[in-house]
């Protein structure tokens, strides 16, 4: 079996020797892509003018000791009327 992207197996849902029970729609493994991570965040309307594409950003992920340093790749130009934020 070959995945269509670089990654690793996050969970095995079938044991070796159970192939007789596996149907075409049965999920046997969960793949985790390791090449790229995308984070979506909300930005308060009052802070929107301060965030630009290319700005440095730090993303903290629960369970990962070190924060990931990255850059802002896009900023939406629309505001959610209910929350007064953009992403």
Short mmCIF file of C-alpha atoms in Angstrom, two decimals:
data_model
loop_
_atom_site.label_atom_id
_atom_site.label_comp_id
_atom_site.label_asym_id
_atom_site.label_seq_id
_atom_site.Cartn_x
_atom_site.Cartn_y
_atom_site.Cartn_z
CA UNK A 1 0.00 0.00 0.00
CA UNK A 2 1.31 3.47 -0.85
CA UNK A 3 -0.01 6.82 0.46
CA UNK A 4 -0.56 9.75 -1.93
CA UNK A 5 1.48 12.03 0.36
CA UNK A 6 4.44 11.95 2.76
CA UNK A 7 3.27 10.86 6.18
CA UNK A 8 3.07 8.19 8.80
CA UNK A 9 0.50 5.80 10.20
CA UNK A 10 -1.32 7.45 13.11
CA UNK A 11 -3.57 4.47 13.92
CA UNK A 12 -3.99 0.86 12.82
CA UNK A 13 -7.65 -0.16 12.89
CA UNK A 14 -7.24 -3.74 11.65
CA UNK A 15 -4.92 -6.45 12.84
CA UNK A 16 -2.85 -8.73 10.65
CA UNK A 17 -4.88 -11.80 9.68
CA UNK A 18 -8.27 -10.04 9.67
CA UNK A 19 -8.36 -9.51 5.89
CA UNK A 20 -11.37 -11.84 5.53
CA UNK A 21 -13.45 -9.32 7.53
CA UNK A 22 -12.31 -6.20 5.69
CA UNK A 23 -14.78 -4.73 3.19
CA UNK A 24 -13.93 -2.09 0.54
CA UNK A 25 -15.31 0.74 2.72
CA UNK A 26 -13.50 -0.45 5.88
CA UNK A 27 -10.88 1.97 7.23
CA UNK A 28 -7.79 -0.03 8.14
CA UNK A 29 -5.25 2.76 8.85
CA UNK A 30 -5.35 6.46 9.62
CA UNK A 31 -2.60 8.41 7.85
CA UNK A 32 -1.06 11.57 9.21
CA UNK A 33 0.48 13.97 6.72
CA UNK A 34 3.86 15.24 7.92
CA UNK A 35 4.92 17.55 5.11
CA UNK A 36 2.81 20.61 5.88
CA UNK A 37 0.78 22.08 8.71
CA UNK A 38 -1.92 24.70 8.28
CA UNK A 39 -3.28 26.76 11.17
CA UNK A 40 -6.38 28.94 11.00
CA UNK A 41 -6.70 31.64 13.65
CA UNK A 42 -9.18 34.39 14.38
CA UNK A 43 -7.96 37.97 14.43
CA UNK A 44 -9.91 40.67 16.23
CA UNK A 45 -11.20 43.35 13.88
CA UNK A 46 -9.26 45.98 15.83
CA UNK A 47 -5.99 44.08 15.20
CA UNK A 48 -6.61 43.18 11.54
CA UNK A 49 -4.63 46.12 10.14
CA UNK A 50 -1.56 44.99 12.10
CA UNK A 51 -1.31 41.54 10.47
CA UNK A 52 0.22 41.23 7.00
CA UNK A 53 1.19 38.35 4.71
CA UNK A 54 4.82 37.47 5.43
CA UNK A 55 4.72 38.52 9.09
CA UNK A 56 6.48 36.14 11.48
CA UNK A 57 4.18 33.87 13.48
CA UNK A 58 4.63 31.34 16.26
CA UNK A 59 2.29 28.35 16.56
CA UNK A 60 2.09 26.35 19.76
CA UNK A 61 0.71 22.82 19.53
CA UNK A 62 -0.43 20.83 22.54
CA UNK A 63 1.91 17.89 23.00
CA UNK A 64 4.78 19.47 21.04
CA UNK A 65 7.46 20.92 23.30
CA UNK A 66 8.86 23.60 21.01
CA UNK A 67 6.70 26.24 19.26
CA UNK A 68 6.79 26.23 15.46
CA UNK A 69 8.09 29.40 13.83
CA UNK A 70 6.43 30.25 10.54
CA UNK A 71 4.97 33.16 8.58
CA UNK A 72 1.48 34.43 7.80
CA UNK A 73 0.51 33.16 4.34
CA UNK A 74 -2.90 34.82 3.95
CA UNK A 75 -5.32 37.14 5.73
CA UNK A 76 -9.01 37.19 4.95
CA UNK A 77 -10.46 40.55 4.01
CA UNK A 78 -13.91 39.76 5.40
CA UNK A 79 -15.20 40.13 8.96
CA UNK A 80 -17.53 37.67 10.70
CA UNK A 81 -20.43 39.89 11.84
CA UNK A 82 -21.20 37.69 14.84
CA UNK A 83 -17.67 37.51 16.32
CA UNK A 84 -16.12 40.65 14.74
CA UNK A 85 -13.08 38.57 13.77
CA UNK A 86 -11.40 37.50 10.56
CA UNK A 87 -9.19 34.51 9.81
#
